[in-house]
CSV table of C-alpha atoms and ligand atoms in Angstrom, one decimal:
chain,number,residue,atom,x,y,z
A,1,MET,CA,-18.0,11.7,-11.5
A,2,ALA,CA,-18.6,7.9,-11.9
A,3,HIS,CA,-20.8,6.7,-9.3
A,4,THR,CA,-18.0,4.3,-9.0
A,5,LYS,CA,-19.4,-0.3,-7.9
A,6,LEU,CA,-17.9,0.6,-4.3
A,7,VAL,CA,-20.3,4.1,-4.1
A,8,LYS,CA,-22.8,2.0,-5.8
A,9,THR,CA,-22.5,-1.1,-3.0
A,10,LEU,CA,-22.4,1.5,0.1
A,11,GLU,CA,-25.4,3.3,-0.9
A,12,GLY,CA,-27.2,-0.3,-1.3
A,13,ALA,CA,-27.3,-1.9,-4.5
A,14,CYS,CA,-26.7,-5.3,-4.6
A,15,LEU,CA,-24.5,-5.9,-8.2
A,16,PRO,CA,-24.5,-9.8,-9.6
A,17,ARG,CA,-20.2,-9.9,-7.6
A,18,PRO,CA,-18.8,-7.5,-5.4
A,19,PRO,CA,-15.7,-5.2,-5.3
A,20,VAL,CA,-13.0,-6.1,-4.0
A,21,TRP,CA,-10.3,-3.7,-2.3
A,22,ILE,CA,-8.0,-5.0,0.7
A,23,MET,CA,-6.7,-4.4,3.9
A,24,ARG,CA,-3.5,-3.5,3.8
A,25,GLN,CA,-3.5,-4.0,-0.3
A,26,ALA,CA,-0.4,-1.0,0.1
A,27,GLY,CA,2.4,-2.0,2.0
A,28,ARG,CA,5.0,-4.2,3.3
A,29,TYR,CA,4.0,-7.7,0.6
A,30,LEU,CA,4.5,-5.9,-2.1
A,31,PRO,CA,8.7,-6.0,-3.0
A,32,GLU,CA,7.9,-2.1,-5.2
A,33,TYR,CA,6.3,-0.6,-1.8
A,34,ARG,CA,9.4,-2.7,0.2
A,35,LYS,CA,12.0,-0.5,-2.5
A,36,LEU,CA,9.7,2.7,-2.5
A,37,ARG,CA,9.7,2.7,1.5
A,38,THR,CA,14.3,2.4,0.9
A,39,GLN,CA,14.1,6.0,-0.2
A,40,ALA,CA,13.4,7.7,3.7
A,41,LYS,CA,14.2,7.8,6.5
A,42,ASP,CA,11.2,6.7,8.2
A,43,PHE,CA,8.2,6.0,8.0
A,44,VAL,CA,6.4,9.1,9.6
A,45,GLY,CA,8.9,10.7,6.8
A,46,PHE,CA,7.6,8.4,3.7
A,47,CYS,CA,3.5,9.1,4.6
A,48,LEU,CA,3.9,12.8,4.7
A,49,ASN,CA,6.0,13.0,1.2
A,50,PRO,CA,3.6,13.2,-1.3
A,51,GLU,CA,5.1,11.5,-4.4
A,52,MET,CA,5.6,8.5,-2.2
A,53,ALA,CA,2.9,8.3,-0.3
A,54,ALA,CA,0.5,8.9,-3.9
A,55,GLU,CA,3.1,5.9,-5.2
A,56,ALA,CA,2.5,3.3,-2.4
A,57,THR,CA,-1.4,3.7,-2.6
A,58,MET,CA,-0.5,3.6,-6.8
A,59,GLN,CA,0.9,0.3,-6.4
A,60,PRO,CA,-1.2,-2.0,-5.9
A,61,LEU,CA,-3.6,-0.9,-8.3
A,62,ARG,CA,-1.2,-1.1,-11.7
A,63,ARG,CA,-0.6,-5.8,-10.3
A,64,PHE,CA,-3.6,-6.6,-9.6
A,65,ASN,CA,-7.9,-5.4,-11.1
A,66,LEU,CA,-9.5,-3.1,-7.4
A,67,ASP,CA,-12.3,-1.6,-7.2
A,68,ALA,CA,-11.0,1.0,-4.9
A,69,ALA,CA,-7.5,2.5,-3.6
A,70,ILE,CA,-6.8,3.3,-0.2
A,71,LEU,CA,-4.8,6.7,0.7
A,72,PHE,CA,-1.5,5.8,2.0
A,73,ALA,CA,-0.5,7.2,5.3
A,74,ASP,CA,-1.7,6.3,9.3
A,75,ILE,CA,-3.7,6.5,11.7
A,76,LEU,CA,-1.2,7.3,14.2
A,77,LEU,CA,-0.9,10.9,12.4
A,78,ILE,CA,-3.3,12.0,14.7
A,79,PRO,CA,-0.6,12.2,17.3
A,80,MET,CA,1.7,12.7,15.5
A,81,ALA,CA,0.2,16.4,15.1
A,82,PHE,CA,-0.7,16.9,18.5
A,83,GLY,CA,3.3,16.9,19.4
A,84,MET,CA,4.2,13.6,20.3
A,85,ASN,CA,7.3,11.9,19.3
A,86,LEU,CA,5.7,9.4,16.7
A,87,ARG,CA,8.4,6.6,16.2
A,88,PHE,CA,8.3,3.3,13.8
A,89,VAL,CA,10.7,1.0,15.8
A,90,PRO,CA,11.7,-1.9,13.2
A,91,GLY,CA,10.2,-5.2,14.0
A,92,GLU,CA,8.4,-3.6,17.3
A,93,GLY,CA,5.5,-1.3,15.8
A,94,PRO,CA,4.2,2.1,16.5
A,95,LYS,CA,6.2,4.4,20.1
A,96,LEU,CA,4.9,6.8,21.8
A,97,ASP,CA,5.3,9.1,24.8
A,98,PRO,CA,2.1,8.2,26.6
A,99,VAL,CA,-0.5,10.5,28.0
A,100,ALA,CA,-1.2,9.6,31.4
A,101,PRO,CA,-4.5,10.6,32.9
A,102,GLY,CA,-4.5,13.8,34.7
A,103,ASP,CA,-2.2,15.3,33.2
A,104,ASP,CA,-3.2,18.3,31.5
A,105,LEU,CA,-4.0,17.7,27.4
A,106,ASP,CA,-4.1,21.3,26.9
A,107,PRO,CA,-0.4,21.3,24.9
A,108,TYR,CA,-1.7,18.2,22.8
A,109,ARG,CA,-4.6,21.4,21.9
A,110,GLN,CA,-2.3,24.3,20.5
A,111,ALA,CA,0.2,21.6,19.3
A,112,TRP,CA,-2.8,20.3,17.4
A,113,SER,CA,-3.0,22.4,13.0
A,114,LEU,CA,-4.8,20.9,10.4
A,115,ASP,CA,-1.9,22.5,8.6
A,116,LYS,CA,0.9,19.6,10.2
A,117,LEU,CA,-1.3,17.2,7.7
A,118,SER,CA,-1.8,19.1,4.9
A,119,ASN,CA,0.6,16.9,2.9
A,120,ILE,CA,-2.1,14.2,3.4
A,121,GLY,CA,-4.4,15.8,1.2
A,122,GLU,CA,-1.7,17.0,-1.4
A,123,THR,CA,-1.5,12.6,-1.6
A,124,VAL,CA,-5.3,12.6,-2.0
A,125,SER,CA,-5.5,15.3,-5.0
A,126,ARG,CA,-2.6,13.4,-6.1
A,127,VAL,CA,-4.1,10.0,-6.3
A,128,ARG,CA,-7.7,11.1,-7.1
A,129,ALA,CA,-5.4,12.8,-10.9
A,130,GLU,CA,-3.7,9.4,-11.7
A,131,LEU,CA,-7.1,6.8,-10.9
A,132,ASP,CA,-8.9,5.4,-13.5
A,133,PRO,CA,-12.7,7.0,-13.4
A,134,GLU,CA,-14.0,3.1,-12.1
A,135,THR,CA,-11.8,3.5,-8.9
A,136,ALA,CA,-12.8,4.4,-5.9
A,137,LEU,CA,-10.7,6.9,-4.0
A,138,ILE,CA,-10.7,5.7,0.4
A,139,GLY,CA,-9.8,8.2,2.7
A,140,PHE,CA,-9.3,7.2,6.7
A,141,ALA,CA,-8.8,8.0,10.2
A,142,GLY,CA,-8.9,5.7,13.0
A,143,SER,CA,-11.2,5.6,15.6
A,144,PRO,CA,-11.1,7.8,18.8
A,145,TRP,CA,-10.8,4.9,21.4
A,146,THR,CA,-7.7,3.0,19.0
A,147,VAL,CA,-5.5,6.2,18.4
A,148,ALA,CA,-6.5,6.9,21.9
A,149,THR,CA,-5.6,3.1,23.0
A,150,TYR,CA,-2.2,3.9,21.3
A,151,MET,CA,-2.0,7.2,22.2
A,152,VAL,CA,-2.3,6.0,26.5
A,153,GLU,CA,-0.5,2.9,26.2
A,154,GLY,CA,2.4,4.1,24.1
A,155,GLN,CA,1.9,1.6,21.8
A,156,GLY,CA,-0.2,-1.1,20.4
A,157,SER,CA,-1.4,-3.3,23.2
A,158,ARG,CA,-3.9,-6.6,23.5
A,159,ASP,CA,-5.4,-6.1,26.4
A,160,LYS,CA,-5.4,-2.1,26.6
A,161,TRP,CA,-5.4,-2.4,30.4
A,162,ASN,CA,-4.2,1.5,31.6
A,163,THR,CA,-6.4,3.0,28.7
A,164,ARG,CA,-9.2,1.1,30.1
A,165,LEU,CA,-8.0,2.1,33.5
A,166,TRP,CA,-8.6,5.6,33.1
A,167,ALA,CA,-11.7,5.3,31.6
A,168,TRP,CA,-13.6,3.6,34.5
A,169,GLN,CA,-11.7,5.6,36.5
A,170,ASN,CA,-11.5,9.4,35.4
A,171,PRO,CA,-14.6,9.2,32.6
A,172,GLU,CA,-14.5,13.0,32.4
A,173,SER,CA,-11.3,14.0,31.1
A,174,PHE,CA,-10.7,10.2,29.4
A,175,ASP,CA,-13.8,11.6,27.7
A,176,ALA,CA,-12.0,15.7,26.8
A,177,LEU,CA,-9.4,12.8,25.2
A,178,LEU,CA,-11.6,11.2,23.3
A,179,ARG,CA,-13.3,14.9,21.8
A,180,LEU,CA,-9.6,15.8,21.6
A,181,ILE,CA,-9.3,12.9,18.8
A,182,GLU,CA,-12.6,14.0,17.5
A,183,GLN,CA,-11.8,17.3,16.8
A,184,ALA,CA,-8.6,16.5,15.2
A,185,THR,CA,-10.6,13.7,13.6
A,186,VAL,CA,-13.2,15.5,11.4
A,187,GLU,CA,-11.0,18.7,10.1
A,188,TYR,CA,-8.9,15.7,8.8
A,189,LEU,CA,-11.0,13.5,7.2
A,190,ILE,CA,-13.1,16.7,5.8
A,191,MET,CA,-9.9,17.7,4.4
A,192,GLN,CA,-9.3,14.0,2.9
A,193,VAL,CA,-13.0,14.1,0.6
A,194,LYS,CA,-12.3,17.8,-0.1
A,195,ALA,CA,-9.1,16.6,-2.0
A,196,GLY,CA,-11.2,13.4,-3.2
A,197,ALA,CA,-11.7,10.7,-0.9
A,198,GLN,CA,-14.9,9.2,-2.1
A,199,VAL,CA,-15.7,7.2,0.8
A,200,LEU,CA,-14.5,7.1,4.2
A,201,LYS,CA,-12.8,4.6,6.6
A,202,LEU,CA,-12.8,4.9,10.7
A,203,PHE,CA,-10.8,2.3,11.6
A,204,ASP,CA,-11.3,0.4,15.3
A,205,SER,CA,-8.8,-1.7,15.5
A,206,TRP,CA,-8.8,-2.0,19.1
A,207,ALA,CA,-12.8,-2.7,19.7
A,208,ASP,CA,-11.9,-6.4,20.8
A,209,ASN,CA,-13.1,-6.9,24.7
A,210,LEU,CA,-15.0,-3.6,26.3
A,211,PRO,CA,-18.2,-4.2,27.8
A,212,PRO,CA,-21.0,-3.1,26.4
A,213,VAL,CA,-21.2,-0.2,28.6
A,214,LEU,CA,-17.8,0.7,28.1
A,215,PHE,CA,-18.4,0.6,24.5
A,216,GLU,CA,-21.0,2.8,24.1
A,217,ARG,CA,-19.0,5.2,25.9
A,218,VAL,CA,-15.7,5.2,24.4
A,219,ILE,CA,-16.9,3.5,20.9
A,220,ILE,CA,-20.5,4.3,19.8
A,221,THR,CA,-20.9,8.1,21.4
A,222,PRO,CA,-17.4,10.0,19.6
A,223,THR,CA,-17.8,7.9,16.4
A,224,ARG,CA,-21.5,8.7,16.7
A,225,ARG,CA,-20.4,12.8,17.0
A,226,ILE,CA,-17.8,12.1,14.4
A,227,ILE,CA,-20.1,11.5,11.7
A,228,THR,CA,-22.4,13.4,12.9
A,229,ALA,CA,-19.9,16.6,12.5
A,230,LEU,CA,-19.2,15.6,8.9
A,231,ARG,CA,-23.1,15.6,8.5
A,232,GLU,CA,-23.7,19.0,9.4
A,233,GLN,CA,-20.6,20.3,7.5
A,234,GLY,CA,-21.7,19.0,4.8
A,235,ILE,CA,-19.9,15.5,4.0
A,236,THR,CA,-22.1,12.9,2.3
A,237,CYS,CA,-19.8,9.8,0.9
A,238,PRO,CA,-20.5,6.8,2.3
A,239,ILE,CA,-18.2,6.0,6.2
A,240,ILE,CA,-18.0,2.6,6.7
A,241,GLY,CA,-17.2,1.3,10.3
A,242,PHE,CA,-14.9,-1.1,11.1
A,243,PRO,CA,-15.7,-1.7,14.8
A,244,ARG,CA,-13.0,-5.6,15.1
A,245,GLY,CA,-13.5,-8.1,17.5
A,246,CYS,CA,-16.8,-6.4,19.0
A,247,GLY,CA,-19.1,-9.4,18.4
A,248,GLY,CA,-23.1,-8.7,18.4
A,249,LEU,CA,-22.2,-4.9,19.6
A,250,ILE,CA,-22.2,-4.3,15.2
A,251,LYS,CA,-26.3,-3.8,16.3
A,252,SER,CA,-25.4,-1.2,18.4
A,253,TYR,CA,-22.9,0.4,16.3
A,254,ALA,CA,-25.1,0.1,13.5
A,255,ALA,CA,-27.7,1.7,15.3
A,256,ASP,CA,-26.2,4.8,16.7
A,257,THR,CA,-23.2,5.6,15.3
A,258,GLY,CA,-24.6,6.9,11.6
A,259,CYS,CA,-22.4,5.1,9.7
A,260,THR,CA,-23.3,4.0,5.8
A,261,ALA,CA,-22.0,0.0,6.4
A,262,ILE,CA,-19.5,-1.6,8.2
A,263,GLY,CA,-16.0,-3.4,7.8
A,264,LEU,CA,-16.7,-7.1,9.7
A,265,ASP,CA,-14.1,-9.1,11.1
A,266,GLN,CA,-13.8,-12.3,10.1
A,267,SER,CA,-15.4,-14.5,13.2
A,268,GLN,CA,-18.7,-12.6,12.3
A,269,SER,CA,-20.9,-14.8,10.0
A,270,ALA,CA,-23.5,-13.9,7.6
A,271,GLN,CA,-26.3,-15.2,9.7
A,272,SER,CA,-24.9,-14.2,12.6
A,273,VAL,CA,-25.5,-10.7,10.4
A,274,ASP,CA,-28.7,-11.1,9.5
A,275,GLN,CA,-30.4,-11.1,13.0
A,276,LEU,CA,-28.1,-8.4,14.0
A,277,LEU,CA,-28.3,-5.4,11.0
A,278,PRO,CA,-31.5,-4.4,8.6
A,279,LYS,CA,-32.2,-6.0,6.0
A,280,ASN,CA,-30.5,-3.4,3.4
A,281,PHE,CA,-27.3,-2.7,5.9
A,282,PRO,CA,-24.2,-2.8,3.3
A,283,VAL,CA,-21.1,-4.6,4.9
A,284,GLN,CA,-17.5,-5.2,4.0
A,285,GLY,CA,-15.6,-8.0,4.9
A,286,ASN,CA,-14.3,-10.8,6.1
A,287,LEU,CA,-11.9,-13.5,4.8
A,288,ASP,CA,-9.0,-14.2,6.5
A,289,ASN,CA,-6.4,-12.9,6.4
A,290,ALA,CA,-5.0,-16.4,7.0
A,291,VAL,CA,-6.2,-18.3,4.5
A,292,LEU,CA,-4.6,-15.5,2.1
A,293,CYS,CA,-1.5,-16.1,3.4
A,294,ALA,CA,-2.1,-20.3,3.0
A,295,GLY,CA,-3.2,-20.2,-0.1
A,296,THR,CA,-4.3,-23.3,-0.5
A,297,ASP,CA,-7.8,-25.1,-1.2
A,298,GLN,CA,-9.3,-23.0,0.8
A,299,LEU,CA,-9.0,-20.0,-1.3
A,300,GLU,CA,-11.5,-20.4,-3.7
A,301,LEU,CA,-14.1,-22.8,-2.1
A,302,GLU,CA,-14.1,-19.6,1.7
A,303,ILE,CA,-14.1,-16.0,-1.1
A,304,GLU,CA,-17.3,-17.7,-2.8
A,305,ARG,CA,-18.7,-19.1,0.4
A,306,ILE,CA,-18.7,-15.4,1.2
A,307,ILE,CA,-19.9,-14.1,-1.9
A,308,GLU,CA,-22.8,-16.5,-1.6
A,309,ASP,CA,-23.1,-15.9,2.7
A,310,PHE,CA,-23.4,-12.2,2.2
A,311,SER,CA,-25.1,-12.0,-1.3
A,312,GLY,CA,-28.2,-11.2,0.1
A,313,ARG,CA,-27.5,-7.6,1.6
A,314,PRO,CA,-24.2,-4.8,-0.8
A,315,HIS,CA,-21.9,-7.0,0.7
A,316,VAL,CA,-17.9,-5.1,-0.5
A,317,PHE,CA,-15.6,-8.0,-0.2
A,318,ASN,CA,-12.6,-7.5,2.4
A,319,LEU,CA,-10.4,-9.3,4.4
A,320,GLY,CA,-11.3,-10.0,8.7
A,321,HIS,CA,-8.3,-7.6,9.0
A,322,GLY,CA,-4.8,-6.6,7.1
A,323,ILE,CA,-3.2,-8.1,4.6
A,324,THR,CA,0.1,-10.1,5.9
A,325,PRO,CA,3.6,-8.8,4.4
A,326,LEU,CA,4.4,-12.6,4.1
A,327,THR,CA,1.5,-13.3,2.1
A,328,PRO,CA,2.7,-14.8,-1.6
A,329,ILE,CA,1.6,-12.3,-4.5
A,330,ALA,CA,0.1,-14.7,-6.2
A,331,HIS,CA,-2.1,-15.9,-3.4
A,332,MET,CA,-3.6,-12.3,-4.0
A,333,GLU,CA,-3.9,-12.3,-8.2
A,334,ARG,CA,-5.8,-15.4,-7.3
A,335,LEU,CA,-8.3,-14.0,-5.1
A,336,VAL,CA,-9.0,-10.9,-7.0
A,337,LYS,CA,-9.6,-13.1,-10.2
A,338,ALA,CA,-12.2,-15.8,-7.8
A,339,VAL,CA,-14.0,-12.2,-6.9
A,340,GLN,CA,-14.7,-11.7,-9.7
A,341,GLY,CA,-15.3,-14.9,-11.1
A,342,GLN,CA,-12.8,-15.2,-13.2
B,1,CP3,O1,-2.1,0.2,2.6
B,1,CP3,C1,-3.5,0.4,3.6
B,1,CP3,O2,-4.0,-0.2,4.5
B,1,CP3,C2,-3.3,1.9,3.5
B,1,CP3,C3,-2.0,2.9,4.5
B,1,CP3,C4,-2.7,2.5,6.3
B,1,CP3,C5,-1.3,1.9,6.9
B,1,CP3,N1,-1.5,1.8,7.9
B,1,CP3,C6,-0.2,1.7,6.1
B,1,CP3,C7,0.9,1.0,7.1
B,1,CP3,C8,-3.7,1.8,7.1
B,1,CP3,C9,-5.1,2.2,6.9
B,1,CP3,C10,-3.2,2.5,8.8
B,1,CP3,C11,-3.8,2.1,8.9
B,1,CP3,C12,-3.5,1.4,10.7
B,1,CP3,N2,-2.1,2.1,11.2
B,1,CP3,C13,-4.1,1.1,11.5
B,1,CP3,C14,-5.5,0.2,11.3
B,1,CP3,C15,-5.4,-0.8,10.1
B,1,CP3,C16,-5.6,-2.0,11.3
B,1,CP3,O3,-4.5,-2.8,10.5
B,1,CP3,O4,-5.7,-2.5,12.5
B,1,CP3,C17,-3.4,1.1,12.8
B,1,CP3,C18,-4.0,0.0,15.1
B,1,CP3,C19,-2.6,1.2,12.6
B,1,CP3,C20,-1.2,1.8,14.2
B,1,CP3,C21,0.2,1.2,12.3
B,1,CP3,N3,0.9,1.9,11.7
B,1,CP3,C22,0.7,0.1,13.1
B,1,CP3,C23,0.7,-1.4,14.4
B,1,CP3,C24,1.7,-0.6,12.8
B,1,CP3,C25,3.1,-1.1,12.7
B,1,CP3,C26,2.7,-3.2,11.9
B,1,CP3,C27,3.8,-2.9,10.9
B,1,CP3,O5,3.4,-4.6,11.1
B,1,CP3,O6,5.4,-3.2,11.3
B,1,CP3,C28,1.7,0.9,11.7
B,1,CP3,C29,2.9,0.8,10.7
B,1,CP3,C30,2.5,0.7,9.1
B,1,CP3,N4,1.3,1.3,8.5
B,1,CP3,C31,3.3,0.1,8.0
B,1,CP3,C32,1.8,0.5,6.9
B,1,CP3,C33,2.4,0.0,5.5
B,1,CP3,C34,4.5,-1.3,7.9
B,1,CP3,C35,5.4,0.3,7.9
B,1,CP3,C36,6.4,0.2,7.0
B,1,CP3,O7,6.1,-0.4,6.1
B,1,CP3,O8,7.7,0.5,7.5
């Protein structure tokens, strides 16, 4: 298999122009995605349909000269496979019937079966067969903490109050919840690599606002356990960690989890990153998604600034968080051209 620009960079190369892909590059800002989406009854059914999910994965690659495809799926398919009643309410986002402290986790443990997600493996194989060998395929899962916040809050949550409360009130049962998610995640990621994923990403989208002791316990430790288990089971591919919003804690995250690279949100400056991460530690990021949506002259200036700022270390160009549904396609075209120096 050819070494893609993405893999080369994650393995430590500083290329003249960084490879580029965009978080949420498949999705609602694309009219062809919105059209395809109407063919499935609900979002979970769409994710579990290999033909539709493979097509959604490929759609941005047909329009833009991106260096990677990211599997079309969702971090909440793991709770779904625990038997949780996952719904996506239009305009409101995901909803689940929450798990509470004191609840018996055995029913979730017993409900779990990798077979429930075997269609995702099928999507990965289809995409890998269709993709240009120069284009990397990224597999992913949510990190245990972020997945746990959805399981405990029953939806997305800014302050993650019930989850933080549980983590402090009953560390043992909270750790059992994290371990349940970890074990499923390891099996799920191994399946993705066997099916053709060449890079893995762990999304910790709700890693913000935690005190360092809790960050260590609910983010670093479970992430390290996942990466250690993957390595023990022969998974050698690069693994990008994305502890969004954790500021200076990227230092211990990079040092202690075993991840290959860190996805940076837009609040991180190259100058502070240089003080926090070893010299050659690869990073990914970190254009503000609002600059991309705005599409003013600042777009090209910000892109060039970021490339320049990170030119001293291996760097994958991306946003600091996902592209938003109202972003004009022309702005994505400008971004890809600008990153590639055209
Ligand atoms: O292009 C890609 O990035 C691949 C596909 C992908 C989706 N979700 C598709 C999706 C990926 C990598 C995710 C990850 C994901 N899902 C995260 C972590 C990344 C992040 O952005 O922080 C999180 C927190 C989720 C949970 C989730 N799924 C939420 C909060 C929502 C609702 C968002 C919204 O704006 O409605 C989803 C639904 C979802 N996942 C959509 C897509 C394209 C939109 C639903 C639809 O098209 O009907």
